Coordinates of N, CA, C and O in Angstrom, one line a residue:
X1451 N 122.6 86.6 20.8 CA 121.9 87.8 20.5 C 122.8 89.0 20.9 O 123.5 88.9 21.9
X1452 N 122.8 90.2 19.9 CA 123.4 91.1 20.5 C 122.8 92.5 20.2 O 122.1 92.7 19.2
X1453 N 123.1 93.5 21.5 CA 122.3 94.7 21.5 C 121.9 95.4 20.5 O 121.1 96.4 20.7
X1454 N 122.3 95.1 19.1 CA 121.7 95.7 17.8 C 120.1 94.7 17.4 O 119.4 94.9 16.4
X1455 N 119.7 93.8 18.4 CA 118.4 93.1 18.2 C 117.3 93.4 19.6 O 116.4 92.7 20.0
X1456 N 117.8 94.5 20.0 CA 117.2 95.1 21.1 C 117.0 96.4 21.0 O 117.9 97.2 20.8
X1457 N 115.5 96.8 21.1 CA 115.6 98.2 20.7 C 116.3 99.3 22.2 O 116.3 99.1 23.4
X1458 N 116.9 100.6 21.5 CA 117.8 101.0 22.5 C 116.3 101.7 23.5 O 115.2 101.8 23.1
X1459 N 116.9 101.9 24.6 CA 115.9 101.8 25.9 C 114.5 101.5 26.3 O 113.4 102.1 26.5
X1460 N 114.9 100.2 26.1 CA 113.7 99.2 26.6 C 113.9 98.3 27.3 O 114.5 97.7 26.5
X1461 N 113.9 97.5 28.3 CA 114.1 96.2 29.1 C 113.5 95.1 28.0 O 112.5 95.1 27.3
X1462 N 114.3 94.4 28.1 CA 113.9 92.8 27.6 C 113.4 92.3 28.5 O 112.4 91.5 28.4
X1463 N 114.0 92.5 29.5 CA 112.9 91.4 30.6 C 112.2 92.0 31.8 O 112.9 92.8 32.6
X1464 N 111.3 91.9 32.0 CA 110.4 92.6 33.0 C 111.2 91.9 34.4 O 112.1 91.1 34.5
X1465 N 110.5 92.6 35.4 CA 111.3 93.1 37.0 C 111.1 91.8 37.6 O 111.9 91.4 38.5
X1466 N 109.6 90.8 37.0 CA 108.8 89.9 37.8 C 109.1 88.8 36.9 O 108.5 87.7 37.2
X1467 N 109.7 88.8 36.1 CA 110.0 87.9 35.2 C 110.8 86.7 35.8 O 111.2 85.8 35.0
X1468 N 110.9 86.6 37.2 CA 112.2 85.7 37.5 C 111.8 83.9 36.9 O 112.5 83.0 36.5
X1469 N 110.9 84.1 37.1 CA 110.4 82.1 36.7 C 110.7 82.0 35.5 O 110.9 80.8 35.3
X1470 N 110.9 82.8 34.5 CA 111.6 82.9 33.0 C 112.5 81.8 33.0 O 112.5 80.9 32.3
X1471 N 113.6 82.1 34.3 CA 114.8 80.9 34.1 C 114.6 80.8 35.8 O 114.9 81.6 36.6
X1472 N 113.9 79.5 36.1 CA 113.9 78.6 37.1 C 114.9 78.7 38.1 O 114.8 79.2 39.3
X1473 N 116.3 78.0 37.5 CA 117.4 78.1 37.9 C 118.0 79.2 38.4 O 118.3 79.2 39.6
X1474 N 118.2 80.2 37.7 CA 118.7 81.6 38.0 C 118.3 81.9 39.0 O 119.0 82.4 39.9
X1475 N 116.2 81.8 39.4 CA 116.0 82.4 39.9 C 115.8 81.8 41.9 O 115.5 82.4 43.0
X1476 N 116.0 80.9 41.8 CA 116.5 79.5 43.1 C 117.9 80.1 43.6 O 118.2 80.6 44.7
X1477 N 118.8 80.0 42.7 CA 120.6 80.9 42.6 C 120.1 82.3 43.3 O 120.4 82.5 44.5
X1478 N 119.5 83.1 42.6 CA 119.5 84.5 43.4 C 118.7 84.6 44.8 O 118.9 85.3 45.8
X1479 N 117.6 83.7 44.6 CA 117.1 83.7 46.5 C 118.1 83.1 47.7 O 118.3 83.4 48.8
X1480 N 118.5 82.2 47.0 CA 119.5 81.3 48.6 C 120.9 82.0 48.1 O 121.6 82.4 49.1
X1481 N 121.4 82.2 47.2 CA 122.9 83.6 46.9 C 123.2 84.5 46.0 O 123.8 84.5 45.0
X1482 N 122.5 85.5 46.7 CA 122.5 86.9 45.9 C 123.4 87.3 45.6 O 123.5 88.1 44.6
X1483 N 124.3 86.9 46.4 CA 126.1 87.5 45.9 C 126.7 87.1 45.5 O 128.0 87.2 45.6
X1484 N 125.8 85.9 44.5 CA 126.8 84.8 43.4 C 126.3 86.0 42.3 O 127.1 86.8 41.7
X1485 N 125.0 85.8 42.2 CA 124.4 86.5 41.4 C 125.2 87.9 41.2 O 125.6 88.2 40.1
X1486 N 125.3 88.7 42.2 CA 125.4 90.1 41.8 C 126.9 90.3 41.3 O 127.2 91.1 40.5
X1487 N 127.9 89.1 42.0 CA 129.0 88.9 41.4 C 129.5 88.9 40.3 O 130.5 89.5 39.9
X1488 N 128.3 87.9 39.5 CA 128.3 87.5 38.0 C 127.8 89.0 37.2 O 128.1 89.0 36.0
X1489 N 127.5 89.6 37.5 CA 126.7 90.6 37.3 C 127.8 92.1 37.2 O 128.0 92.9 36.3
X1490 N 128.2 92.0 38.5 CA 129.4 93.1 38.4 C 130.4 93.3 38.0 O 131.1 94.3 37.9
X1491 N 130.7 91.9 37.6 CA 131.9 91.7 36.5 C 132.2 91.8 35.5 O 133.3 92.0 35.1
X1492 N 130.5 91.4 34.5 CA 130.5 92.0 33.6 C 130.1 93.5 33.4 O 130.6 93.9 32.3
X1493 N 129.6 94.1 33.9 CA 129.4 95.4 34.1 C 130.7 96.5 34.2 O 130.9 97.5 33.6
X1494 N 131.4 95.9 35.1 CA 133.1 96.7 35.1 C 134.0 95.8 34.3 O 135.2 95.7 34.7
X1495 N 133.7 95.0 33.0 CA 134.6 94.7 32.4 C 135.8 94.4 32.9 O 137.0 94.8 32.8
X1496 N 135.1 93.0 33.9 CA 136.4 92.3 34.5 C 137.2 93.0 35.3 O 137.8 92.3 36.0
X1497 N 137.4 94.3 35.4 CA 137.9 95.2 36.9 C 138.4 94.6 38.0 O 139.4 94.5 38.6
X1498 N 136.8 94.3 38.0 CA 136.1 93.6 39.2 C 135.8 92.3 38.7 O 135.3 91.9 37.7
X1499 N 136.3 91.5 40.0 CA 136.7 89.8 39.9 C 135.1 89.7 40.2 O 134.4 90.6 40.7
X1500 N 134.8 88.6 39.9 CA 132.7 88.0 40.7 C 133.4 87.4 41.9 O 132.5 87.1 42.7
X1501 N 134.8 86.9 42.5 CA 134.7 86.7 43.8 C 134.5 87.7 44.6 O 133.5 87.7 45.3
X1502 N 135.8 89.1 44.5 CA 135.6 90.2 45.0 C 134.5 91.3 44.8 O 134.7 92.2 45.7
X1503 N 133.3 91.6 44.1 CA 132.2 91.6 44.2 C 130.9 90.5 45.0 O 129.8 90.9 45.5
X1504 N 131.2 89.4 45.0 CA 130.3 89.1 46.0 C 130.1 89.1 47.4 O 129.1 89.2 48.1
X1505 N 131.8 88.8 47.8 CA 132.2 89.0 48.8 C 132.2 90.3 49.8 O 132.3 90.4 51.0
X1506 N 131.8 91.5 48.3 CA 131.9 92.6 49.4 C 130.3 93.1 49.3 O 130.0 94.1 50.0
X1507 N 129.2 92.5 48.5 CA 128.0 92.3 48.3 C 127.8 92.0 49.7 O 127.2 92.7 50.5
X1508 N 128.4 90.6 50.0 CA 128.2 89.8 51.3 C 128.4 90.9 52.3 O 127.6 90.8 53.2
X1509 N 129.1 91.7 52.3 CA 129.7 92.5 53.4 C 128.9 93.3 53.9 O 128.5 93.3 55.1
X1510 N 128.5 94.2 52.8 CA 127.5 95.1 52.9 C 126.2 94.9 53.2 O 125.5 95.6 53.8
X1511 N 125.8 93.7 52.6 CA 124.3 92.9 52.7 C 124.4 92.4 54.3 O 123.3 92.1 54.7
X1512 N 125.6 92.1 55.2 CA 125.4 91.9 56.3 C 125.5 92.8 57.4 O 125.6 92.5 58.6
X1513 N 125.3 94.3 56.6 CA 125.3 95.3 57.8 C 124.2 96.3 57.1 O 124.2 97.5 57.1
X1514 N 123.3 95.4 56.3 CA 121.6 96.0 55.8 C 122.1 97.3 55.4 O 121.6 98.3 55.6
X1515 N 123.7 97.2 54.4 CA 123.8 98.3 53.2 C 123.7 97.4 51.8 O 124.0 98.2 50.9
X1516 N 123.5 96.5 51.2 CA 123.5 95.8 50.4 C 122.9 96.4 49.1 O 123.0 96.3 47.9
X1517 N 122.1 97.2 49.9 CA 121.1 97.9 48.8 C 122.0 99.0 47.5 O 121.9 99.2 46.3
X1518 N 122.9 99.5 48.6 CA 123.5 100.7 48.3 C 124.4 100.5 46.8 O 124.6 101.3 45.9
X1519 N 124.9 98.9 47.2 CA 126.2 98.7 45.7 C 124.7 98.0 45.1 O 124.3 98.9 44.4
X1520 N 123.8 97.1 45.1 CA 123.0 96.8 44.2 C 122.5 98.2 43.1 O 122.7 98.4 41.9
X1521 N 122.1 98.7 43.9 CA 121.5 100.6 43.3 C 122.5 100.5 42.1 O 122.4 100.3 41.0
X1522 N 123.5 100.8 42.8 CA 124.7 101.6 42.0 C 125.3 100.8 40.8 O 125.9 101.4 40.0
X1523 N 125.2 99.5 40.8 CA 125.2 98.5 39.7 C 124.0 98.4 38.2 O 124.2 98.4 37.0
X1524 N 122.5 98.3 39.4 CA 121.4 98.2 38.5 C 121.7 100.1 37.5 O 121.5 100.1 36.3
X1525 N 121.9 101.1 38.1 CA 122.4 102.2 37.5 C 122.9 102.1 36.6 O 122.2 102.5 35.6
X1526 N 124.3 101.7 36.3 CA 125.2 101.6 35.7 C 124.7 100.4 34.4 O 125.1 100.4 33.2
X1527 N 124.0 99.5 34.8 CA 123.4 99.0 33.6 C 122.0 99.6 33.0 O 121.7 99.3 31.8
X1528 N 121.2 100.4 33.7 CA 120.6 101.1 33.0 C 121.2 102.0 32.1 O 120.7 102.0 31.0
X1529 N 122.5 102.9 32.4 CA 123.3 104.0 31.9 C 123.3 103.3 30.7 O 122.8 103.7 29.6
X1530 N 124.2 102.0 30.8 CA 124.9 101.3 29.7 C 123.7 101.3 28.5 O 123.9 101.6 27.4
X1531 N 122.7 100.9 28.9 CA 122.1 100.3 27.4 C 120.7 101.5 27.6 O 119.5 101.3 27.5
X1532 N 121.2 102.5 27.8 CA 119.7 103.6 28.1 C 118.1 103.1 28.8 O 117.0 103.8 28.9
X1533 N 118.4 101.9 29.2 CA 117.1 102.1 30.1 C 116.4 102.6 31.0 O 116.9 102.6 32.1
X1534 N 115.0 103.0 30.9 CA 114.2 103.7 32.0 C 114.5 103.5 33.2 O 115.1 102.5 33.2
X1535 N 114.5 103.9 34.3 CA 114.2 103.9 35.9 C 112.6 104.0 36.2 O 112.1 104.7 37.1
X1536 N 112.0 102.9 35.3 CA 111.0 102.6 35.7 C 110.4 101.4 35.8 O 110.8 100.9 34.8
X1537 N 109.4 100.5 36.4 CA 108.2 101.4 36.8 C 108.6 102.3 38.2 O 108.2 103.4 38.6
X1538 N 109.9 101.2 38.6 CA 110.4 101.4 40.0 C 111.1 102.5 39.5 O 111.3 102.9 38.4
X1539 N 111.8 103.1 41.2 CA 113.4 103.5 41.2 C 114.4 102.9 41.5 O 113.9 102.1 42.3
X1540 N 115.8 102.7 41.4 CA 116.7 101.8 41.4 C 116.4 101.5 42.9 O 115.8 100.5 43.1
X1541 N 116.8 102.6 44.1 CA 116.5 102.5 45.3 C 115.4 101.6 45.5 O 115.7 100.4 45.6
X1542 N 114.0 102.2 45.5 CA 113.4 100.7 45.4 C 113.3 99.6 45.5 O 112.7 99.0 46.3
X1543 N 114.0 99.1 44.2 CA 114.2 97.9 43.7 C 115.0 97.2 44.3 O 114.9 96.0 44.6
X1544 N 116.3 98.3 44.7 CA 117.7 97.5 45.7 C 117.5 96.9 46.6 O 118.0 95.9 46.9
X1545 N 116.1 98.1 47.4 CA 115.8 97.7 49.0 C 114.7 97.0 49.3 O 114.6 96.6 50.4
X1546 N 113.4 96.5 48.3 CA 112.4 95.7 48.3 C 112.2 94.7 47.6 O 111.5 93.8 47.8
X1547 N 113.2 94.9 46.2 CA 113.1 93.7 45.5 C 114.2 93.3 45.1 O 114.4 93.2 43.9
X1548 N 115.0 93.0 46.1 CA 116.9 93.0 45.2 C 116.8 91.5 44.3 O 117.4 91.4 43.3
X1549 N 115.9 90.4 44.7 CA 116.2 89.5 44.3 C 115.9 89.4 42.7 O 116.6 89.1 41.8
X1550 N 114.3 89.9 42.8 CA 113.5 90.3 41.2 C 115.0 91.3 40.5 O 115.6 91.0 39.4
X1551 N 115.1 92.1 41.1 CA 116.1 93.3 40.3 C 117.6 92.4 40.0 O 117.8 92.3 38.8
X1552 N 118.4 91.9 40.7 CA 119.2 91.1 40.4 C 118.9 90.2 39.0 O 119.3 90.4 37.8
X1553 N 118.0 88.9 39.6 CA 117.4 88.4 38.5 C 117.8 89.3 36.6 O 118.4 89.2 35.6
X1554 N 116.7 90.1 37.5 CA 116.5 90.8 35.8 C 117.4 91.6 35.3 O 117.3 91.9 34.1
X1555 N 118.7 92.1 36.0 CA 119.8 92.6 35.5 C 120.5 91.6 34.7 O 120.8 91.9 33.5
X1556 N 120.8 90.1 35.3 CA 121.6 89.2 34.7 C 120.6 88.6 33.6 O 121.2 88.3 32.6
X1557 N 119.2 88.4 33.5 CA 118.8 87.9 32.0 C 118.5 89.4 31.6 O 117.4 89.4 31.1
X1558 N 119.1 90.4 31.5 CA 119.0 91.4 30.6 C 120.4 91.3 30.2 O 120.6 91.3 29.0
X1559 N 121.4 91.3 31.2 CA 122.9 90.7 30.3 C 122.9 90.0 29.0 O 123.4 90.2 27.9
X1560 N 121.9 88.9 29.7 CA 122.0 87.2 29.0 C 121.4 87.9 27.5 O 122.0 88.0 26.4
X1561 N 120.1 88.4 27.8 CA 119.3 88.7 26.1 C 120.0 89.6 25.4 O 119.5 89.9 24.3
X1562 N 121.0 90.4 25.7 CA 121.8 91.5 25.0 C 123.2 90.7 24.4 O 124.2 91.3 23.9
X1563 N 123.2 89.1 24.7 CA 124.6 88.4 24.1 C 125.5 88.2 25.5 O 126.4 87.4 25.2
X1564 N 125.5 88.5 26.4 CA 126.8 88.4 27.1 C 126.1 87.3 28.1 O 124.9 87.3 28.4
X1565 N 127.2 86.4 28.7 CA 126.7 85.4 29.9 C 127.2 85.4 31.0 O 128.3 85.0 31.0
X1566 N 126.8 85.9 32.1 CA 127.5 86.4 33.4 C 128.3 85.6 34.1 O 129.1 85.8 35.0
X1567 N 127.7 84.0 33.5 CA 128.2 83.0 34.3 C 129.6 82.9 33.4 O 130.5 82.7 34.2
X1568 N 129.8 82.9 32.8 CA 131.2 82.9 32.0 C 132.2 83.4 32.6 O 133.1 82.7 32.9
X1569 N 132.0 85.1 33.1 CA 132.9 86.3 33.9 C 133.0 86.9 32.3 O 132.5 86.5 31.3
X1570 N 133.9 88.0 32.6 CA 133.8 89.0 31.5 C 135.0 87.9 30.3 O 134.9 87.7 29.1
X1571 N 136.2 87.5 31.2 CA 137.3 86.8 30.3 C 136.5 85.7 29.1 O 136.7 85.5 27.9
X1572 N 135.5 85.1 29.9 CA 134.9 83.7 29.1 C 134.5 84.1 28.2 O 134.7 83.4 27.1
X1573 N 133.5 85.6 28.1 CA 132.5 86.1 27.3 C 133.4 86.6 26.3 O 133.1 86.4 25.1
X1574 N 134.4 87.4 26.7 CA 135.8 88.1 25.6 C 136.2 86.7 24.5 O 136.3 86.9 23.2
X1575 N 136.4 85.6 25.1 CA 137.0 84.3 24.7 C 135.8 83.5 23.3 O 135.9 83.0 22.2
X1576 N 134.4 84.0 24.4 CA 133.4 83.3 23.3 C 132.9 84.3 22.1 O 132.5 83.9 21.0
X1577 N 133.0 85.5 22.4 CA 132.5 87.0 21.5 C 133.6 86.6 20.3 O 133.3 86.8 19.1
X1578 N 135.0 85.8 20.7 CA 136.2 86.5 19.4 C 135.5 85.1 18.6 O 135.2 85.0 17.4
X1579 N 135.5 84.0 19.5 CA 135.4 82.4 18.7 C 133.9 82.9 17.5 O 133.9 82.8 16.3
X1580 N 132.9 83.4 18.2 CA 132.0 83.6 16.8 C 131.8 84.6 15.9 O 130.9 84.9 15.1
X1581 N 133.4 85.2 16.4 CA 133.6 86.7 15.0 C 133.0 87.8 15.0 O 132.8 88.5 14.1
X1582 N 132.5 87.9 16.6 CA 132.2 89.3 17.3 C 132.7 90.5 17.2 O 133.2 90.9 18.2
X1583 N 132.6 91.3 16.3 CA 133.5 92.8 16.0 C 133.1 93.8 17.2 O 133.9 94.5 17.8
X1584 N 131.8 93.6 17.3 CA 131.4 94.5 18.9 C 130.8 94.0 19.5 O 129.6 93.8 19.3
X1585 N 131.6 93.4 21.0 CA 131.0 93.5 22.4 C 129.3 93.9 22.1 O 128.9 94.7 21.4
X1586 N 128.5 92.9 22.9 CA 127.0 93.2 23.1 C 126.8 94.7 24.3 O 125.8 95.3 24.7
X1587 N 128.4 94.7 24.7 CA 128.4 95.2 26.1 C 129.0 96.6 25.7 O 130.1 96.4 25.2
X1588 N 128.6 97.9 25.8 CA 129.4 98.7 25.3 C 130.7 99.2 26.2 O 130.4 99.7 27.3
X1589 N 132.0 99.1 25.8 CA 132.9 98.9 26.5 C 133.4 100.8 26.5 O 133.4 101.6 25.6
X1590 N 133.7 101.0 27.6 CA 134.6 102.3 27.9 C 135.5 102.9 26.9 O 136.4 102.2 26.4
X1591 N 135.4 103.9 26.5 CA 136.2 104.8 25.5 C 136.8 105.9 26.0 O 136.8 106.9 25.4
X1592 N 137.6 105.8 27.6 CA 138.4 106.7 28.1 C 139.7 106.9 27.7 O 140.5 105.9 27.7
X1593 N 140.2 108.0 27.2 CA 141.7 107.9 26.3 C 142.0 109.0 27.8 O 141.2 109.6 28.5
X1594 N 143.6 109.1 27.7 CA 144.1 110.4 28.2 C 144.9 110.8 27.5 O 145.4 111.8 27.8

């Protein structure tokens, strides 16, 4: 699937949706910073490795700032595909429901075409093999 079978700002998948995918949702309660890993990497277009995102996930999540890089991720994927900041606010969600919001960041990846478990390289690799002209992901258009 890709973001042209999604209408633009809406969630595909609700906040509480985690039972949707079983697995996923077992993965983000016992390691959130696998999850958020997979998640940040595609988000910064491979930038950022999913080791070095979870690791510093881990970092922060062990000095009860975890919330702070969650926020600023779930953000940046709202930005990306225009979705609401609701019902919650990002804050919220970082600091009471990281796991629900994690969750639903990565199967909103997943239903817009891209697979987090891949990393951004796998998904580049699988987008060209089925004649992908555009990224599900909208990629940066910074010139200087």
């Amino acid at each position: 699937m890709t973001t042209n079978n999604w209408p633009i700002g809406q969630w595909t998948t609700d906040l509480f949706d985690c039972w949707d995918d079983p697995s996923l949702c077992v993965k983000t309660c016992f390691c959130p910073c696998v999850t958020i890993g997979e998640v940040v990497e595609m988000l910064d277009q491979g930038t950022t490795s999913k080791g070095h995102a979870c690791l510093l996930a881990y970092a922060m999540g062990s000095i009860h700032c975890g919330w702070i890089y969650g926020r600023r991720y779930r953000r940046k994927l709202r930005e990306m595909f225009k979705l609401p900041e609701s019902p919650y606010s990002d804050t919220l969600i970082s600091c009471c429901c990281c796991v629900c919001g994690i969750s639903q960041e990565y199967r909103e990846l997943k239903n817009r075409g891209a697979d987090p478990s891949l990393g951004w390289e796998g998904n580049a690799e699988k987008w060209k093999r089925e004649g992908v002209k555009v990224p599900p992901i909208p990629t940066s258009s910074m010139t200087r």
